[in-house]
Amino acid sequence: RATRTSPVARGRRRPLARHRGPLRARVPLCSWAYRLPPRLQAPKRRGQAPGSHFPDQAARVGSARATLEAGREKLPQGLAGLLPSINASANTTWNENDLPKKKGVCAGTTASTSYNSNSWNVSLVQPLFRWQNWVSYNQAELAVGLAETQFVLAQQDLLLRVSAAYFDTLLAEDVLSTAKAQRVAFAETLESAKRNFEVGTATVTDSHEAQAKYDLATAQLAAAENDLAVKRYALQVLVG
């Protein structure tokens, strides 16, 4: 039976250090995933697109990842209230003036003047102390840490579900092996009862009882095969 130790289990536990910065999820989401042995793989369906048979996993992982990305965006938003703001503006104006002359030799004519006026402005504003901005930044740090913690919890939940499905599959295999052995044993008992009945050393009741046990073992074998197929498919859905 193939076994695999996840990176989380191989790593050594370390005490959590208290810090002000946001936590970082160091466990990759699917770093523990591996290819299942052929005996544990569910049969593939014809015309089925890759990944279309595990929508539950894709939805949960996508939701956790989207929540994490949204939470990380709150940190720069909170930091923006502590940083200086720079505003710059500029404009240009073209002026044309026509001035009529009323006196002198050139009375009645018009003198035209034109010029361009430019202006620009740059302002830098740095808040010295705004308590609400510091509170907003601290809340953003906590929100990022919460989002990353929830993402790690989603990873651990997925690990637990995969582990449970894997061991359920192994248990179903053992049950199937036991059912096959019981069926073989009851088949031999049935053949022995028939021979004894033919030679007169056993009654018809013994033969019917052996037949009933053999039929029950056959039904249990079919149920074990169906249960194993269900457990394999459940594991394949999680692992992909």
PDB file of C-alpha atoms in Angstrom, residues 36 39-45 48 52-55 165 169 226-240:
ATOM      1  CA  LEU A  36      -2.979   7.259  -6.620  1.00  0.00           C
ATOM      2  CA  ARG A  39      -6.045  -0.083  -7.709  1.00  0.00           C
ATOM      3  CA  LEU A  40      -7.311   2.994  -5.839  1.00  0.00           C
ATOM      4  CA  GLN A  41      -8.275   5.031  -8.889  1.00  0.00           C
ATOM      5  CA  ALA A  42     -11.899   5.382  -9.896  1.00  0.00           C
ATOM      6  CA  PRO A  43     -12.779   4.438 -13.484  1.00  0.00           C
ATOM      7  CA  LYS A  44     -12.670   7.403 -15.864  1.00  0.00           C
ATOM      8  CA  ARG A  45     -15.760   8.467 -17.742  1.00  0.00           C
ATOM      9  CA  GLN A  48     -15.207  13.947 -19.182  1.00  0.00           C
ATOM     10  CA  SER A  52     -14.919  18.449 -14.012  1.00  0.00           C
ATOM     11  CA  HIS A  53     -15.445  15.531 -11.615  1.00  0.00           C
ATOM     12  CA  PHE A  54     -14.375  17.361  -8.435  1.00  0.00           C
ATOM     13  CA  PRO A  55     -16.383  20.631  -8.395  1.00  0.00           C
ATOM     14  CA  ALA A 165     -11.123   9.016   2.097  1.00  0.00           C
ATOM     15  CA  THR A 169     -10.682   3.009   0.626  1.00  0.00           C
ATOM     16  CA  ASN A 226     -19.958  -1.605  -4.681  1.00  0.00           C
ATOM     17  CA  ASP A 227     -18.699   0.014  -1.469  1.00  0.00           C
ATOM     18  CA  LEU A 228     -15.112  -0.114  -2.710  1.00  0.00           C
ATOM     19  CA  ALA A 229     -16.116   1.503  -6.009  1.00  0.00           C
ATOM     20  CA  VAL A 230     -17.859   4.317  -4.096  1.00  0.00           C
ATOM     21  CA  LYS A 231     -14.868   4.861  -1.789  1.00  0.00           C
ATOM     22  CA  ARG A 232     -12.459   4.912  -4.737  1.00  0.00           C
ATOM     23  CA  TYR A 233     -14.544   7.495  -6.539  1.00  0.00           C
ATOM     24  CA  ALA A 234     -14.784   9.672  -3.418  1.00  0.00           C
ATOM     25  CA  LEU A 235     -10.991   9.592  -3.088  1.00  0.00           C
ATOM     26  CA  GLN A 236     -10.512  10.329  -6.776  1.00  0.00           C
ATOM     27  CA  VAL A 237     -12.838  13.319  -6.480  1.00  0.00           C
ATOM     28  CA  LEU A 238     -10.653  14.874  -3.777  1.00  0.00           C
ATOM     29  CA  VAL A 239      -7.278  14.081  -5.330  1.00  0.00           C
ATOM     30  CA  GLY A 240      -8.245  14.699  -8.951  1.00  0.00           C
TER      31      GLY A 240
END
